Short mmCIF file of C-alpha atoms in Angstrom, two decimals:
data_model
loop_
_atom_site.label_atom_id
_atom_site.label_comp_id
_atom_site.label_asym_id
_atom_site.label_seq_id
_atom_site.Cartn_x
_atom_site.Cartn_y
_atom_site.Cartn_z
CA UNK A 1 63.70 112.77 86.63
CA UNK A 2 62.28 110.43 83.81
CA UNK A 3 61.85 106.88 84.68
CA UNK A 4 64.54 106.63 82.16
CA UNK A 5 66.78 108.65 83.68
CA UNK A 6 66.16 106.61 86.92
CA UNK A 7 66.70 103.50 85.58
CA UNK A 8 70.35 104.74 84.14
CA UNK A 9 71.26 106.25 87.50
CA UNK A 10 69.88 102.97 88.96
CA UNK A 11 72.32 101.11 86.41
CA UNK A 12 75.24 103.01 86.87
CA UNK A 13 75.13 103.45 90.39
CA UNK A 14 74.66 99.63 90.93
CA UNK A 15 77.50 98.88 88.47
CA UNK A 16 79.34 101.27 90.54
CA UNK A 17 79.03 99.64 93.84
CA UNK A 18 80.21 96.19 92.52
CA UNK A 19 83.42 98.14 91.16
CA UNK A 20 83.73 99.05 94.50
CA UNK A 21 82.81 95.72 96.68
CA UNK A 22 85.44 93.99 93.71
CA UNK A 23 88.27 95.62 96.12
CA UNK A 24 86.87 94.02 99.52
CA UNK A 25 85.57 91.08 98.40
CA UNK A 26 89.24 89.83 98.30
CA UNK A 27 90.11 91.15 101.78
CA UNK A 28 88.77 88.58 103.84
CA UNK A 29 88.61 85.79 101.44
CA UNK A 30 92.80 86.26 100.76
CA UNK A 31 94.13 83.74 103.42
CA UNK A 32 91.56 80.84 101.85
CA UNK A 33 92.99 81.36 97.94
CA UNK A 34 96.70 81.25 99.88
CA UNK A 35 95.58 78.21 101.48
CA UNK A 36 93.96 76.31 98.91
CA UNK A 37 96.08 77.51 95.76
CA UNK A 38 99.73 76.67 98.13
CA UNK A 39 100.90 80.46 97.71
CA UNK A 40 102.95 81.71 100.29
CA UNK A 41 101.53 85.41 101.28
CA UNK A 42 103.81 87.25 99.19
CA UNK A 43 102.11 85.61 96.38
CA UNK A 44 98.52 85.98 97.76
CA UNK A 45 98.81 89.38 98.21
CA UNK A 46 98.90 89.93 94.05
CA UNK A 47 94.88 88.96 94.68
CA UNK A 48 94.74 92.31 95.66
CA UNK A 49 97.58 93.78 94.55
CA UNK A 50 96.24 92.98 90.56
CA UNK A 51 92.80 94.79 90.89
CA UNK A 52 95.00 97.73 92.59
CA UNK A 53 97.63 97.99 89.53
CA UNK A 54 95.06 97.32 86.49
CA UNK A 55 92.92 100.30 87.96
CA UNK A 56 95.94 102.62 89.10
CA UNK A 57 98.29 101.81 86.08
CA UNK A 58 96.08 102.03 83.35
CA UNK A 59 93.41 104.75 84.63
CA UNK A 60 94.93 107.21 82.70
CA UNK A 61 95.23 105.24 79.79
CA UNK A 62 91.37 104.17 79.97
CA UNK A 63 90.21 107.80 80.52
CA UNK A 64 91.95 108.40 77.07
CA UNK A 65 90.42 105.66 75.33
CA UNK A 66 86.83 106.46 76.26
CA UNK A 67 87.25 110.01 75.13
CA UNK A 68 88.30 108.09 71.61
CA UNK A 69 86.70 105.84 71.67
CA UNK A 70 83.02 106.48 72.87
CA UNK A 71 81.51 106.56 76.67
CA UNK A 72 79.18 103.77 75.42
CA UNK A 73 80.76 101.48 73.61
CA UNK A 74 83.85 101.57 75.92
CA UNK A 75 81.73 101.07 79.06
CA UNK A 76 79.50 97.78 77.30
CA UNK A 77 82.95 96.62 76.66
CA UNK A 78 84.26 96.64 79.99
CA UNK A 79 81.29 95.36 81.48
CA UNK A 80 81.57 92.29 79.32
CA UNK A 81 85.56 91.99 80.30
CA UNK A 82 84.35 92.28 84.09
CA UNK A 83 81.86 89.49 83.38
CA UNK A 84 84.49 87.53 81.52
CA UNK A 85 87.86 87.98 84.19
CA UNK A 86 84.92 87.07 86.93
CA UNK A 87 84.30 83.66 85.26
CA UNK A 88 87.56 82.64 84.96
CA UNK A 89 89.17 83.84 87.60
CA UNK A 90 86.24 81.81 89.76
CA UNK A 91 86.93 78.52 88.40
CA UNK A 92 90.95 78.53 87.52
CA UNK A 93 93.62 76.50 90.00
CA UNK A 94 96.46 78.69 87.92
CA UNK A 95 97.44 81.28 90.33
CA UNK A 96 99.02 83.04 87.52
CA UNK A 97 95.97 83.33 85.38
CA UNK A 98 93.60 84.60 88.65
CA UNK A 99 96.02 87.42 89.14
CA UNK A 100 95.59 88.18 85.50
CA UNK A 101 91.48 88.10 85.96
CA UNK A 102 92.29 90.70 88.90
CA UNK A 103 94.57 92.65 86.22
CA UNK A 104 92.20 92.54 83.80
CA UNK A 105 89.19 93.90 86.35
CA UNK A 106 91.11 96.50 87.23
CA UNK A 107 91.15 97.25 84.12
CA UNK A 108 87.66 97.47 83.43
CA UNK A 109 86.66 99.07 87.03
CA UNK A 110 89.13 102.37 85.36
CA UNK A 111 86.90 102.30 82.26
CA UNK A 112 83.37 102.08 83.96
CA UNK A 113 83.98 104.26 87.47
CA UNK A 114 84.41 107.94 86.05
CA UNK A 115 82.25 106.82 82.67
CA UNK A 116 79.52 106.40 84.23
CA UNK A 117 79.72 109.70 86.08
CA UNK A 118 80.27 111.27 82.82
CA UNK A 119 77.00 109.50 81.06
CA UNK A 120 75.14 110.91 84.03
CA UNK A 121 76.70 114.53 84.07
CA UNK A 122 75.74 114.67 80.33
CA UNK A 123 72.28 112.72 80.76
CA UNK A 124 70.92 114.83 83.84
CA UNK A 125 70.00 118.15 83.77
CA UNK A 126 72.11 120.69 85.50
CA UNK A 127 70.97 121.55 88.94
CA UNK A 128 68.90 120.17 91.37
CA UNK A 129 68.11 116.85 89.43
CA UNK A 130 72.29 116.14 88.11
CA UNK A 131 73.29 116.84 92.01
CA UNK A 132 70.14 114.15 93.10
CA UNK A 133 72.09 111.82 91.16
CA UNK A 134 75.40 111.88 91.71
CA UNK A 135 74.42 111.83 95.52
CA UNK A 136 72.69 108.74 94.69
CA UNK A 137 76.24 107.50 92.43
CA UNK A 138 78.09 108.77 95.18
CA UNK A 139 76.49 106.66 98.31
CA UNK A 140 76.32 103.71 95.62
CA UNK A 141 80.52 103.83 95.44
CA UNK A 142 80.87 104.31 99.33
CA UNK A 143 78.74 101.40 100.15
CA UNK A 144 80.40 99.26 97.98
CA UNK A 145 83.38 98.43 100.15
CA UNK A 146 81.19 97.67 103.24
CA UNK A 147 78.83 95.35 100.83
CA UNK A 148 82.01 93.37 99.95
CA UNK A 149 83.33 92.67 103.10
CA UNK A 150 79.94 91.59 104.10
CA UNK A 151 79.24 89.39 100.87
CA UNK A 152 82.93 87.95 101.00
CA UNK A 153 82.13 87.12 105.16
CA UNK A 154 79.36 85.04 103.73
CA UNK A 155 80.55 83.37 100.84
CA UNK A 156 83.96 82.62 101.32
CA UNK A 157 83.03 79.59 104.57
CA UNK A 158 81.32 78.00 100.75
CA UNK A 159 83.97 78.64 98.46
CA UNK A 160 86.16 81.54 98.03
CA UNK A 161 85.75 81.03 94.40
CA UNK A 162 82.18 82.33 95.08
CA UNK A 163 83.56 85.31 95.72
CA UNK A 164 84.57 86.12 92.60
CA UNK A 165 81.72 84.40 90.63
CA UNK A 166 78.90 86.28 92.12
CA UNK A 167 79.51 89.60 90.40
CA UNK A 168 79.23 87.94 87.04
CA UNK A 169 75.43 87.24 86.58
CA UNK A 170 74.88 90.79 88.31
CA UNK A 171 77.00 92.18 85.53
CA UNK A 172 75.30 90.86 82.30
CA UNK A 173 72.30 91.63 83.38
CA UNK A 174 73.63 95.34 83.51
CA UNK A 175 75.17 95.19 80.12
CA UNK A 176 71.57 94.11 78.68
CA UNK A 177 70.00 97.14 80.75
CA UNK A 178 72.66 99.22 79.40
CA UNK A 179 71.95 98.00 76.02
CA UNK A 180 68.89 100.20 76.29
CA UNK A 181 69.07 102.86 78.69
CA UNK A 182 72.86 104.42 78.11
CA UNK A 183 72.57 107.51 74.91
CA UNK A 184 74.79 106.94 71.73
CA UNK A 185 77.82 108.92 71.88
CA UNK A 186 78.46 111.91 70.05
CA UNK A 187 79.89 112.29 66.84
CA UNK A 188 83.50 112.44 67.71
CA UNK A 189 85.43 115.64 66.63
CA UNK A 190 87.95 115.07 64.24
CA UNK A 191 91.79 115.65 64.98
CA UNK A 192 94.68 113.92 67.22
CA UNK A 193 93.58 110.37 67.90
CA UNK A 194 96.69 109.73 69.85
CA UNK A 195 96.33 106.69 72.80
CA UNK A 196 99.99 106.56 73.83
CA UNK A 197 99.88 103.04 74.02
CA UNK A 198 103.62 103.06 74.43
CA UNK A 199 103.38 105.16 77.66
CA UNK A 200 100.48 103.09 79.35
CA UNK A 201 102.36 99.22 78.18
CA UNK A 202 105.59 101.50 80.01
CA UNK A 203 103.95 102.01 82.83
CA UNK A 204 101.93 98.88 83.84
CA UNK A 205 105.02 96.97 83.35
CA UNK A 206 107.55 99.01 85.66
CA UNK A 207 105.23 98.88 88.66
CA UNK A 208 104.11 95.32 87.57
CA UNK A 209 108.31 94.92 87.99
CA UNK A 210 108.49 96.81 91.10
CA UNK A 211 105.81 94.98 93.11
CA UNK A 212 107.58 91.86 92.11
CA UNK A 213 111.02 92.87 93.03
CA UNK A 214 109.48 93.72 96.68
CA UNK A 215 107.55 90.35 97.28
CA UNK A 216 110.70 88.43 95.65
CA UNK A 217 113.05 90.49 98.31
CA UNK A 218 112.28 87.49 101.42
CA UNK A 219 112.13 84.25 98.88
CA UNK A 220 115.31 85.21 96.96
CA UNK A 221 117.08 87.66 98.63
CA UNK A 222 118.26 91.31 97.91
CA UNK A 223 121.19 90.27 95.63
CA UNK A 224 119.56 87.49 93.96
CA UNK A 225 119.36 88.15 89.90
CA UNK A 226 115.52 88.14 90.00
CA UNK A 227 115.17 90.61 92.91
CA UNK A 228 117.75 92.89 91.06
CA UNK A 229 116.58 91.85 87.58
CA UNK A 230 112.98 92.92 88.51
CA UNK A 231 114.04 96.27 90.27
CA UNK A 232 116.07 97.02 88.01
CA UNK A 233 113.84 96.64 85.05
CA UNK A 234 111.16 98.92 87.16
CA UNK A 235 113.66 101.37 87.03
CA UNK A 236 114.33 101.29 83.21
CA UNK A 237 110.93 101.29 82.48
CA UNK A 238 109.25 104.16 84.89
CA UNK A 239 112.27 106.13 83.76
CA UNK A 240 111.61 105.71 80.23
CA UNK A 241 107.74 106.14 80.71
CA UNK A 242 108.70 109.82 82.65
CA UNK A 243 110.90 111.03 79.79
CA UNK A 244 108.57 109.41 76.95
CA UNK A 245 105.57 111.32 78.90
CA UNK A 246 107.97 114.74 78.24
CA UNK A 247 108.63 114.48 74.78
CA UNK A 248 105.13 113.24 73.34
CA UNK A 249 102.73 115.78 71.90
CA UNK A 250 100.03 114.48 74.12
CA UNK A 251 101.01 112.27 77.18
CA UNK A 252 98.65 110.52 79.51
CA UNK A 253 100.23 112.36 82.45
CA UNK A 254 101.57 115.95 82.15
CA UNK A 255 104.04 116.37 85.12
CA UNK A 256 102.70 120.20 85.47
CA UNK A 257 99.70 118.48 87.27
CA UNK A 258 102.17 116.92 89.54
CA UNK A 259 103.89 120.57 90.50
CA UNK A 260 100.74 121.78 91.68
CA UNK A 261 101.30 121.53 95.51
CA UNK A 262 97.64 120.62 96.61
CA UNK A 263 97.43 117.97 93.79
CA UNK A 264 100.87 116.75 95.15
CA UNK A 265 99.91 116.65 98.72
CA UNK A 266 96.59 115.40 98.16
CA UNK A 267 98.25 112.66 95.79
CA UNK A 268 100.58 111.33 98.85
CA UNK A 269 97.86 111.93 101.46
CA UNK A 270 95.40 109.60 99.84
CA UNK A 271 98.02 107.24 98.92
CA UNK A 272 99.36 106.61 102.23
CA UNK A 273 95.63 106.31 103.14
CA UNK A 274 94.23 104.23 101.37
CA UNK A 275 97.50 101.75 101.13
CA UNK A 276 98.19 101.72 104.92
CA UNK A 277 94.31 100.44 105.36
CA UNK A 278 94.81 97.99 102.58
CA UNK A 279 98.04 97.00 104.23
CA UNK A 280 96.33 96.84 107.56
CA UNK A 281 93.36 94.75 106.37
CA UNK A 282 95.68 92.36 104.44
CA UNK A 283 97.48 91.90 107.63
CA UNK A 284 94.52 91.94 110.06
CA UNK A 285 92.35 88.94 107.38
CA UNK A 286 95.64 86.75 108.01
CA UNK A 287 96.34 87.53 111.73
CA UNK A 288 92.65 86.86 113.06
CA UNK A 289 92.11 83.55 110.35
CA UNK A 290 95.36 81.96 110.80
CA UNK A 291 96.85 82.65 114.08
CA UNK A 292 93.37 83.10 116.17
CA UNK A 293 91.46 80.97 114.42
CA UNK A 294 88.46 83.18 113.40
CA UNK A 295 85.93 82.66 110.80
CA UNK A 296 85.77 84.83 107.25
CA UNK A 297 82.93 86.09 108.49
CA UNK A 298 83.89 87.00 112.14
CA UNK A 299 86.74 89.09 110.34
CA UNK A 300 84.25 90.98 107.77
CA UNK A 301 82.66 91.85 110.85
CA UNK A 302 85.63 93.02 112.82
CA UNK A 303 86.91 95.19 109.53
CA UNK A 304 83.11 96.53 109.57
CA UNK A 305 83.83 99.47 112.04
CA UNK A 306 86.60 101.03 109.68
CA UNK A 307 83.94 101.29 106.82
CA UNK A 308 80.85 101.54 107.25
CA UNK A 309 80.62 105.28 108.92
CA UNK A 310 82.04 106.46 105.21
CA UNK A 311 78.86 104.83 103.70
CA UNK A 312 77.07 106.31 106.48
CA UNK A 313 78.28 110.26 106.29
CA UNK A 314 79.36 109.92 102.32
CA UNK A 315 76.40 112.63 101.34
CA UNK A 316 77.61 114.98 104.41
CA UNK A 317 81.11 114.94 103.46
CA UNK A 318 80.48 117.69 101.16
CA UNK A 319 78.92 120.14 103.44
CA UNK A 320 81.75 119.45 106.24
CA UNK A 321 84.65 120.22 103.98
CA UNK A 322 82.88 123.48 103.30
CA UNK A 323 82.46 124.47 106.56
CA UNK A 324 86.42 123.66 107.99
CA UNK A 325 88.42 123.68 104.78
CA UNK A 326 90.09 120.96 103.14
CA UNK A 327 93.40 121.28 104.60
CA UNK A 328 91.81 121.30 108.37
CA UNK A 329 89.79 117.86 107.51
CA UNK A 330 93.15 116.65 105.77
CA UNK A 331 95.21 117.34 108.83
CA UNK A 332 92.49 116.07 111.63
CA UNK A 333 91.65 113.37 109.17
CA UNK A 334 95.22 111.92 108.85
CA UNK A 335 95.49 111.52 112.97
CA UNK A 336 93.41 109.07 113.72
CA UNK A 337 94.44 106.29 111.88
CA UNK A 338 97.60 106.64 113.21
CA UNK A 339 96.49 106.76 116.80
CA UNK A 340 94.96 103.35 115.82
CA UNK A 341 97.95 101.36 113.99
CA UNK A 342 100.03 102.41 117.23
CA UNK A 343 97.28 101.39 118.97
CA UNK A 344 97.45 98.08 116.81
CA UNK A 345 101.49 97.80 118.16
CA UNK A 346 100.31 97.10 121.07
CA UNK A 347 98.23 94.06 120.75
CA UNK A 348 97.88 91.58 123.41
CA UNK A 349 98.61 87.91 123.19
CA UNK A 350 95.54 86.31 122.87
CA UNK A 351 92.55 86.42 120.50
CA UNK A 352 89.32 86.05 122.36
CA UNK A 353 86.78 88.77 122.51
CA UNK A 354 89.17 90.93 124.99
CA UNK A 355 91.49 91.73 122.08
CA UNK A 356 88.70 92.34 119.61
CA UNK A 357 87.36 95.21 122.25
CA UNK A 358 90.81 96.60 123.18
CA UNK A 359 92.42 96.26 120.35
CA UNK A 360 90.93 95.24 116.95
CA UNK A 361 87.43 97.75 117.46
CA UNK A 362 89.48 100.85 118.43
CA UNK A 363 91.77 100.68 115.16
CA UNK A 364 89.01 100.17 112.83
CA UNK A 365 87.07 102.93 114.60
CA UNK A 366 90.14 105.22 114.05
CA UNK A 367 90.48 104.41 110.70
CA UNK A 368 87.00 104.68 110.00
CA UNK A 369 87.29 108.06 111.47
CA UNK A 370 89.91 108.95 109.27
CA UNK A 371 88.23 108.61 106.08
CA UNK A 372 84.69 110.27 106.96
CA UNK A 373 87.02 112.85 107.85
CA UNK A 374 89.46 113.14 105.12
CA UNK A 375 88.22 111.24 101.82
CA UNK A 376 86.29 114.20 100.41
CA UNK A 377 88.66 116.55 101.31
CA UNK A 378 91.38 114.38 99.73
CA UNK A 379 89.33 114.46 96.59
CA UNK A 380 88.18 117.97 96.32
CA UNK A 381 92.20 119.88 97.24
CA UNK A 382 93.53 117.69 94.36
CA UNK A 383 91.52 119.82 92.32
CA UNK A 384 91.19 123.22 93.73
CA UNK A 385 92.53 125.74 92.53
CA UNK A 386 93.02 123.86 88.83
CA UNK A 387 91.35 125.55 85.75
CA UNK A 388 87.84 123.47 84.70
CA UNK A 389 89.42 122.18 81.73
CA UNK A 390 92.26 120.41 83.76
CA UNK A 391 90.10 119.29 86.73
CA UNK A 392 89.33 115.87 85.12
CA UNK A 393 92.56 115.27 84.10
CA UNK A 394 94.01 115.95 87.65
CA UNK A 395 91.15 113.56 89.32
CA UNK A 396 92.77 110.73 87.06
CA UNK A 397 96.43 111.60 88.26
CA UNK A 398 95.00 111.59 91.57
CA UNK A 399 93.35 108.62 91.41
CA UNK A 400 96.12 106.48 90.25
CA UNK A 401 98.19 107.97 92.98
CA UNK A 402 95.78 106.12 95.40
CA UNK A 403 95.53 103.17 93.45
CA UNK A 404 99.32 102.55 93.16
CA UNK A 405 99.98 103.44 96.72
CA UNK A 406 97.95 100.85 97.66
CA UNK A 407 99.10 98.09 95.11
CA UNK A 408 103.06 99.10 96.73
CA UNK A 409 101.92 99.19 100.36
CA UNK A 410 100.11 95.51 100.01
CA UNK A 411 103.71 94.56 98.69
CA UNK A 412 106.01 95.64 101.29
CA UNK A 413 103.55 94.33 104.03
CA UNK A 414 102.88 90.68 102.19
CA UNK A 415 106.64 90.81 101.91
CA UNK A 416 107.62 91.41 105.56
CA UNK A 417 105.09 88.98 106.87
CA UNK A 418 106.66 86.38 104.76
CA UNK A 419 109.89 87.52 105.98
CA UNK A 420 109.43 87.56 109.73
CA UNK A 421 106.99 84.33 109.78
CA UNK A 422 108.13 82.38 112.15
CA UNK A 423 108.79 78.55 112.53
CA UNK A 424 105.95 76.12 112.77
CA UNK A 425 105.48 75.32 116.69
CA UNK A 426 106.46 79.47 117.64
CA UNK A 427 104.08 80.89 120.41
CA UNK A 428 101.65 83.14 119.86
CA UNK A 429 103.67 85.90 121.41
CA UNK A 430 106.55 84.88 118.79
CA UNK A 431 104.04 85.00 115.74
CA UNK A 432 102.78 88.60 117.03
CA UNK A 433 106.69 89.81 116.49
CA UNK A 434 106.48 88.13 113.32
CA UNK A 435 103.97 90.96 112.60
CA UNK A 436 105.43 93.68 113.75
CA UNK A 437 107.72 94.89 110.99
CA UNK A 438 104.22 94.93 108.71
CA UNK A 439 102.44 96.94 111.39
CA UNK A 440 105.65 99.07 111.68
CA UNK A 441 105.91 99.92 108.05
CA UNK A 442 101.95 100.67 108.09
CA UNK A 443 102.42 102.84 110.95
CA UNK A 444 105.48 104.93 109.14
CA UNK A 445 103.04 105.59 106.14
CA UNK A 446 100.17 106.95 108.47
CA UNK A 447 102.76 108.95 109.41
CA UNK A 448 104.21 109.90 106.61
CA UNK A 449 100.34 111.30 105.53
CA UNK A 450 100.24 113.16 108.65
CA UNK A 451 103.12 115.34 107.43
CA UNK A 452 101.94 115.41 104.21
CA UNK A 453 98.83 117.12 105.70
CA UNK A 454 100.29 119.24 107.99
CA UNK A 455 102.46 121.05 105.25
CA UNK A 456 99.23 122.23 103.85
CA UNK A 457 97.99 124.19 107.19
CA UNK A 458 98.47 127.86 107.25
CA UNK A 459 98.79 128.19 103.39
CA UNK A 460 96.34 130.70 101.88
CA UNK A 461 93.05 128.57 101.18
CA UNK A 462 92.79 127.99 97.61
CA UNK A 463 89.72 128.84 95.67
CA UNK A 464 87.21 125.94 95.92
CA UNK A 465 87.02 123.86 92.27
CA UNK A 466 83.01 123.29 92.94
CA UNK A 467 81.01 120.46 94.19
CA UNK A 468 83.63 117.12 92.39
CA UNK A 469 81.70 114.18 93.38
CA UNK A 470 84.73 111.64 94.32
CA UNK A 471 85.73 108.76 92.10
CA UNK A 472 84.66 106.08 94.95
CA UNK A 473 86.19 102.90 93.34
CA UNK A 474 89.02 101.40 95.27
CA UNK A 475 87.96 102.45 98.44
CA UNK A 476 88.93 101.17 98.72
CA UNK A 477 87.62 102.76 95.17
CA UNK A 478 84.73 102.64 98.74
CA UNK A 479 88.12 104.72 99.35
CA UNK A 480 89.65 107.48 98.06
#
């Protein structure tokens, strides 16, 4: 490669990993906004729970406006947005407007994440030198999550506010490399210039309602009008968006992609992933901070083990799912997280070192475990056996599968630890039950992706789709 062709991979790829450290830096830092801001943790957990539903809601959405619009202009636009929502979300006391900034970077992580695969794809030569870089993209994305945790560990004892300002700087100065280094589009063909703005404003708003009508269920109650109100209007509006999606000439999601049965699986698989971790991580950053007194840093470093081995074994995750099949990695893959939020059920009383070593270390390593086994399998079944002109489409689907699993996972758990929170003055052994209908629902997801997985064994192995390098943004995009 050119040195111009390294400094764009160098670009991208670093843009890349602080789209995916943007999902973990507000793991740990979570219970400080709660504190400081006065939100109960149904309302904290919309820190996350933003990023998730601007990325998942309006991926599909995005992916159709860069194909309009232009790789390069849409991607210098987003990075801009990013630098903008990281600003203001740093120095605001609204709540309501941070959750927006986390919206609205959401938002711009959909745009940049599988653009700046595509300016590479097109940008390298096929062969040896596109496959050096999208190995190089690739490790960028799965480090991300594990540079987040870390970076939030460190900053949030400061300020947790740091934790949001600190991508900002790091971001212009990659819009003014970009400036130079990212190729003018093409000359768009003319024809059908058709966004379906009405089906992406349909869609962000029913699973903006739903989340809301899940964290309002403890504060207000199941028949209260705004529980009911906000459910109901979810229900209006993702109906609306499925039969609008039908009729138009050119939706953002054709529900063909969704009959496939290894997109389907693969779309449930991942989702129950990647939102029982979230869920778990949410509920672990409150549990060690409030109840045992740990530092933001001591819990980045307990959520470490669940990970860092993806960063470590992202570039072999290829060659493994070629050797035992995606549906054998699926299956094994979805096991040992399980084994570890069961595992998690059965916490001690207690939170020295002892129940970081029997407890805390063996979940993460199971988890952990999980993903090096199962995240590229995840990613390369939902597009197997799919024609190459559908296979990007399909990734998007798949992708906001993950994406909104996570964003509805975060919701039931923030909403069952309000619910069960005990009484000021409860013992530690009374908080711990206070906990247990989150860990409860997290374990019933795992699960759930276990089945998922095991529907796919002893089906005829479908055709391999070629070499997909994952979209690695929400590991947890890190994740799948």
């Amino acid at each position: 490669m050119s040195r111009r062709q390294w400094g764009l991979l160098l670009v991208l790829a670093g843009n890349m990993l602080i789209d995916a450290l943007e999902v973990s830096v507000a793991v740990v830092a979570v219970p400080s906004i709660g504190d400081d801001l006065g939100l109960a943790r149904s309302s904290a957990q919309w820190v996350m729970t933003g990023f998730a539903l601007g990325f998942g809601a309006l991926m599909l959405f995005g992916t159709r406006a860069v194909a309009l619009a232009g790789r390069r202009r849409m991607y210098l636009l987003a990075l801009l947005g990013f630098a903008a929502a990281s600003l203001l979300g740093a120095v605001t006391g609204e709540p309501a407007v941070l959750i927006a900034t986390r919206f609205v970077k959401g938002f711009c992580a959909a745009l940049t994440a599988p653009t700046g695969l595509a300016i590479l794809s097109t940008a390298m030569r096929a062969g040896p030198e596109r496959d050096r870089a999208i190995s190089v993209y690739t490790l960028f994305g799965a480090g991300g999550f594990t540079a987040g945790l870390l970076l939030s560990g460190a900053l949030t004892p400061l300020s947790w506010r740091w934790t949001f300002a600190f991508p900002a700087p790091a971001v212009l100065l990659l819009f003014a490399l970009c400036l130079k280094l990212i190729p003018a589009d093409e000359t768009p063909a003319d024809g059908d210039r058709h966004y379906d703005t009405a089906g992406a404003v349909t869609l962000a708003g029913g699973l903006l309602a739903l989340v809301y009508g899940i964290t309002a269920l403890p504060g207000h109650g199941a028949g209260d009008p705004r529980t009911l109100g906000a459910l109901a209007l979810a229900a209006a509006l993702l109906a609306w968006f499925a039969r609008h999606e039908r009729r138009t000439p050119r939706p953002l999601l054709r529900t063909e992609l969704l009959a496939h049965p290894a997109m389907l699986r693969s779309a449930v698989g991942a989702a129950t992933l990647n939102g029982s971790y979230l869920g778990l991580l949410f509920l672990v950053s409150y549990q060690t901070q409030t109840l045992w007194g740990w530092s933001p840093w001591q819990t980045a470093l307990a959520i470490l083990p669940a990970s860092a081995p993806l960063a470590v074994t992202a570039l072999l995750s290829g060659r493994m799912v070629a050797r035992c099949g995606a549906p054998r990695l699926i299956a094994f893959g979805a096991l040992p997280p399980l084994l570890g939020y069961v595992l998690y059920l059965r916490l001690p009383a207690g939170g020295g070192s002892l129940v970081h070593v029997t407890a805390v270390l063996p979940t993460m390593l199971l988890v952990g475990a999980g993903f090096v086994l199962s995240f590229a399998a995840l990613n390369m079944q939902a597009v197997s056996g799919l024609p190459a002109a559908e296979r990007g489409e399909a990734s998007g689907v798949y992708q906001t599968a993950v994406q909104l699993g996570a964003a509805v996972m975060l919701a039931g758990v923030a909403a069952l630890l309000t619910a069960y929170q005990p009484e000021p003055g409860a013992t530690e052994e009374q908080v711990l039950a206070g906990y247990r209908p989150a860990l409860e629902l997290i374990t019933a997801a795992g699960a759930l992706g276990l089945l998922t997985a095991l529907t796919g064994l002893g089906r005829p192995r479908p055709r391999t789709a070629g070499p997909a390098a994952p979209h690695l943004t929400t590991v947890p995009k890190g994740k799948p």
